[in-house]
Coordinates of C-alpha atoms in Angstrom, one line a residue:
M36 CA 0.0 0.0 0.0
R37 CA 1.4 3.4 -0.9
E38 CA 2.3 5.6 2.1
D39 CA 0.8 8.7 0.5
Y40 CA -2.6 7.1 0.0
L41 CA -3.9 8.0 3.4
S42 CA -2.6 11.5 3.3
T43 CA -4.7 12.5 0.3
E44 CA -7.9 14.3 0.7
Q45 CA -9.7 11.7 -1.5
F46 CA -9.2 8.9 1.0
D47 CA -11.9 6.4 0.2
V48 CA -12.8 4.8 3.5
A49 CA -14.2 1.6 1.9
E50 CA -11.2 1.1 -0.3
G51 CA -8.8 2.0 2.5
Q52 CA -10.6 -0.5 4.8
L53 CA -10.0 -3.3 2.3
W54 CA -6.3 -2.5 2.3
L55 CA -6.2 -2.4 6.1
D56 CA -8.1 -5.7 6.3
L57 CA -5.5 -7.2 4.0
Y58 CA -2.7 -5.9 6.2
C59 CA -4.3 -7.6 9.2
E60 CA -4.7 -10.9 7.3
L61 CA -1.1 -10.7 6.0
D62 CA 0.1 -10.2 9.6
H63 CA -1.9 -13.3 10.7
V64 CA -0.2 -15.4 8.0
Q65 CA 3.3 -14.1 8.8
M66 CA 3.4 -14.3 12.6
E67 CA 7.2 -14.0 12.8
N68 CA 7.0 -10.6 11.0
R69 CA 4.6 -8.4 13.0
T70 CA 5.1 -5.2 10.9
Y71 CA 1.8 -5.5 9.1
L72 CA -0.3 -4.9 12.2
S73 CA 1.9 -1.9 13.2
Q74 CA 1.5 -0.4 9.8
A75 CA -2.2 -1.0 9.7
R76 CA -2.6 0.5 13.2
E77 CA -0.7 3.6 12.2
M78 CA -2.8 4.1 9.1
M79 CA -6.1 3.5 10.9
E80 CA -5.2 5.9 13.7
Q81 CA -4.4 8.7 11.3
E82 CA -7.7 8.2 9.3
I83 CA -9.8 7.9 12.5
E84 CA -8.3 11.1 13.8
R85 CA -9.0 12.9 10.6
L86 CA -12.7 11.6 10.6
R87 CA -13.0 12.7 14.2
M88 CA -11.8 16.2 13.4
L89 CA -14.4 16.4 10.6
S90 CA -17.1 15.1 13.0
H91 CA -17.8 12.0 10.8
E92 CA -18.2 9.6 13.7
Q93 CA -21.6 8.4 12.5
L94 CA -20.3 7.2 9.1
K95 CA -20.3 3.5 8.4
G96 CA -16.7 3.7 7.4
F97 CA -15.7 5.3 10.7
R98 CA -17.4 2.4 12.6
R99 CA -15.6 -0.1 10.4
L100 CA -12.2 1.5 11.0
L101 CA -12.8 1.5 14.7
L102 CA -13.7 -2.1 14.6
S103 CA -10.6 -3.0 12.7
L104 CA -8.4 -0.9 15.0
T105 CA -9.9 -2.7 17.9
E106 CA -9.0 -6.0 16.4
V107 CA -5.4 -4.9 15.7
Q108 CA -5.0 -3.6 19.3
F109 CA -6.4 -6.9 20.6
R110 CA -3.9 -8.9 18.5
Q111 CA -1.1 -6.7 19.7
G112 CA -2.1 -7.2 23.4
Y113 CA -3.3 -3.6 23.9
Y114 CA -6.4 -4.8 25.7
L115 CA -7.3 -1.6 27.5
D116 CA -7.0 0.5 24.3
A117 CA -9.1 -2.1 22.5
E118 CA -11.7 -2.1 25.2
I119 CA -12.0 1.7 25.1
L120 CA -12.7 1.6 21.3
V121 CA -15.1 -1.3 21.5
R122 CA -17.1 0.5 24.2
E123 CA -17.2 3.6 21.9
L124 CA -18.6 1.3 19.2
V125 CA -21.2 -0.1 21.5
V126 CA -22.3 3.5 22.4
I127 CA -22.4 4.4 18.7
Y128 CA -24.6 1.4 17.9
I129 CA -26.9 2.1 20.9
A130 CA -27.4 5.6 19.6
T131 CA -28.1 4.4 16.1
D132 CA -31.6 3.3 15.1
L133 CA -31.0 -0.3 14.5
Q134 CA -33.9 -0.6 12.1
E135 CA -32.1 1.7 9.7
L136 CA -29.0 -0.6 9.5
D137 CA -28.3 -2.8 6.5
I138 CA -27.0 -6.3 6.7
V139 CA -23.4 -5.1 6.6
D140 CA -24.1 -2.8 9.6
W141 CA -25.8 -5.7 11.5
L142 CA -22.7 -7.9 10.8
E143 CA -20.4 -5.1 12.1
H144 CA -22.6 -4.8 15.2
V145 CA -22.4 -8.5 15.9
R146 CA -18.6 -8.4 15.3
T147 CA -18.4 -5.5 17.8
L148 CA -20.3 -7.6 20.4
I149 CA -18.0 -10.6 19.7
V150 CA -14.9 -8.4 20.2
F151 CA -16.4 -7.0 23.4
A152 CA -16.9 -10.6 24.7
R153 CA -13.4 -11.6 23.7
L154 CA -12.1 -8.6 25.7
S155 CA -14.0 -9.6 28.8
S156 CA -11.5 -12.4 29.3
P157 CA -8.2 -11.9 27.4
P158 CA -6.2 -14.9 26.4
Q159 CA -3.9 -16.4 29.0
D160 CA -0.1 -16.2 28.3

């Protein structure tokens, strides 16, 4: 993924999310080289901060980025950071009229609840 992609004004959250998902999966395949998760985390944090500054927290792409960042933080062992984000997602979904969600939103909501459950008892070392 090109480094300048996320710094452009035309960042497409959906396309960017696909790249970030790929980074997470590549990291899962290459456990001995943990750089993919770190790169994905850095990119997601930058974009999330940009969306926060633009007050775009209710966008579907924002929720998806938060969910992916939560997964990355969980995989890297940053359980407290992941818990803060997943709680933010739960609040966002509570504030959203669930009847207006499409199937993708429902899936993201379920994934959020699964991550929340996983964080309630982190893996033992």
